[in-house]
Coordinates of C-alpha atoms in Angstrom, one line a residue:
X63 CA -13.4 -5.4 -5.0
X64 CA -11.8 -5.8 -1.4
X65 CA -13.4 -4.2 1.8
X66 CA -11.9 -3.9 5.2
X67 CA -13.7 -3.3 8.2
X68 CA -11.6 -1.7 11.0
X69 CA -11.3 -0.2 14.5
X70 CA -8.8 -0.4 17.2
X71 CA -11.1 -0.3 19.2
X72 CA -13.2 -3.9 20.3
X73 CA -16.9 -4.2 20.5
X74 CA -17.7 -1.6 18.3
X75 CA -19.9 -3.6 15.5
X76 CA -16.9 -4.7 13.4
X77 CA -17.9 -8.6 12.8
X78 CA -21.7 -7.7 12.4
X79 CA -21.1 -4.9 10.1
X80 CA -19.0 -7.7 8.0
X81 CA -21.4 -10.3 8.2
X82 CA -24.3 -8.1 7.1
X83 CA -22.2 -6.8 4.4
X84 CA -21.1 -10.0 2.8
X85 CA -24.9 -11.1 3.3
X86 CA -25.8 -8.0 1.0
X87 CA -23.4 -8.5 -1.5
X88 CA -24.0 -12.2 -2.0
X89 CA -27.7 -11.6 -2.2
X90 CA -26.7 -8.5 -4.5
X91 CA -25.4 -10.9 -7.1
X92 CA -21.5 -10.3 -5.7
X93 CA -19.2 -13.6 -5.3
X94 CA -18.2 -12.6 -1.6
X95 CA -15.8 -14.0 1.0
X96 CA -15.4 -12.7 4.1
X97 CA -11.9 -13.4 5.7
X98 CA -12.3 -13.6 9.9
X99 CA -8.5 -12.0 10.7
X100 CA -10.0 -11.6 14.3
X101 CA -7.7 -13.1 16.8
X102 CA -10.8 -13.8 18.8
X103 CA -12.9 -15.3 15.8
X104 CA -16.1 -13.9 16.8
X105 CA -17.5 -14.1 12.8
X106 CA -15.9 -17.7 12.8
X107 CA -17.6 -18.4 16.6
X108 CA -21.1 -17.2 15.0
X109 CA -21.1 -19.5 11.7
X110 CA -20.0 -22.1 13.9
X111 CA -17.0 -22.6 12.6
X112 CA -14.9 -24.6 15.6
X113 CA -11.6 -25.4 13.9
X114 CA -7.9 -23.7 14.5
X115 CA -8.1 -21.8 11.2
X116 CA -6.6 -21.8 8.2
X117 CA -2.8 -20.6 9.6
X118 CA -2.6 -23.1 12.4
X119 CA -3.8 -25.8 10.4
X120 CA -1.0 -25.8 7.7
X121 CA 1.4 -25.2 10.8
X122 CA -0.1 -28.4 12.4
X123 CA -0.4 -29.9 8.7
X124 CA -4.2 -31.1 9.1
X125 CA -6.6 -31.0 5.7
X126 CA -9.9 -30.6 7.0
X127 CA -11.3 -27.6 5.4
X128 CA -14.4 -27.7 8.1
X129 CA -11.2 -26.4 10.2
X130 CA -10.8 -23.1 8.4
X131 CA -13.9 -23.0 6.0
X132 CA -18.0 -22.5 5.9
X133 CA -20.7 -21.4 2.9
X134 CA -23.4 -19.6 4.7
X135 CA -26.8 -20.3 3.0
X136 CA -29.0 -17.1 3.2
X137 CA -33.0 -17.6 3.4
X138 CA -33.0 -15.0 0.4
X139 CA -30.6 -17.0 -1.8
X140 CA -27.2 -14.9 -1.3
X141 CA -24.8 -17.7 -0.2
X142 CA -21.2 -16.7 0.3
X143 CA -17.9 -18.0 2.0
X144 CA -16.0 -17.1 5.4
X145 CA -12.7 -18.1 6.1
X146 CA -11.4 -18.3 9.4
X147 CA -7.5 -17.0 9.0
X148 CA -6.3 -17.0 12.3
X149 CA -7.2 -19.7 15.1
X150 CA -6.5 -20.2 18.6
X151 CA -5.5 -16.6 19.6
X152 CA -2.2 -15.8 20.8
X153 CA -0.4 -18.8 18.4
X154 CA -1.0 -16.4 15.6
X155 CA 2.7 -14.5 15.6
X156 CA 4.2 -18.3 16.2
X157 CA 2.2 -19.6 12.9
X158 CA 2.7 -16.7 11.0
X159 CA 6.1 -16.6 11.5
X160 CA 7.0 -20.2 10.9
X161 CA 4.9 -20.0 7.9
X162 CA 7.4 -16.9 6.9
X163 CA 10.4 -19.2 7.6
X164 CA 9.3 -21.9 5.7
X165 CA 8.7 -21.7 1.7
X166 CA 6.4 -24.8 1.2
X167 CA 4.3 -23.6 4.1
X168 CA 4.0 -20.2 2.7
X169 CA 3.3 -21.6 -1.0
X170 CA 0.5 -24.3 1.0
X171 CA -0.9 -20.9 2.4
X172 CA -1.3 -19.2 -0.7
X173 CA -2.9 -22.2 -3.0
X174 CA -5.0 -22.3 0.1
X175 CA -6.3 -18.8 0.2
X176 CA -6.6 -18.9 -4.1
X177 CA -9.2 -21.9 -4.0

């Protein structure tokens, strides 16, 4: 199951409404991963993850997971994954497209998002 939470507008509840979500499911039983595609990162900001994310990284060629990646233990057991997609704000179009123009990138970007 995939959901998207979505608004064109800004500070309406979008990244809490995720978060709370994905803490439901996982404590529901439900192998969840939330993806932060927030230019801003504000899910990645709260679980304190600091790194570029996961599209800058393969553009910059750096490894460390703790860039892009957190589990989030829940107090009632329901532990599940974000990933922080996009990093570093306005560098997203640049990563995204050279990740477009270049195939091993773009193959690096997949096997990253399947693990």
């Amino acid at each position: 199951m995939r959901l998207s939470v979505l608004s064109t507008k800004g500070g309406v509840g979008k990244s809490i409404i995720a978060l709370l979500l994905s803490k439901y499911f996982s404590q529901n039983g439900v192998k969840t991963l939330l993806i932060d595609r927030d230019p801003l990162g504000w899910v990645s900001n709260l679980a304190k993850i600091k790194g570029k994310g996961l599209l800058a990284s393969i553009v910059d060629k750096e490894e460390d997971k703790q860039a892009y990646f957190k589990e989030v233990k829940t107090k009632d057991g329901g532990d599940f994954y974000i990933l922080k997609l996009y990093g570093d704000g306005a560098r997203f179009y640049v990563d995204l497209d050279i990740i477009r123009r270049d195939e091993k990138l773009y193959k690096k970007l997949r096997k990253s998002i399947k693990k």
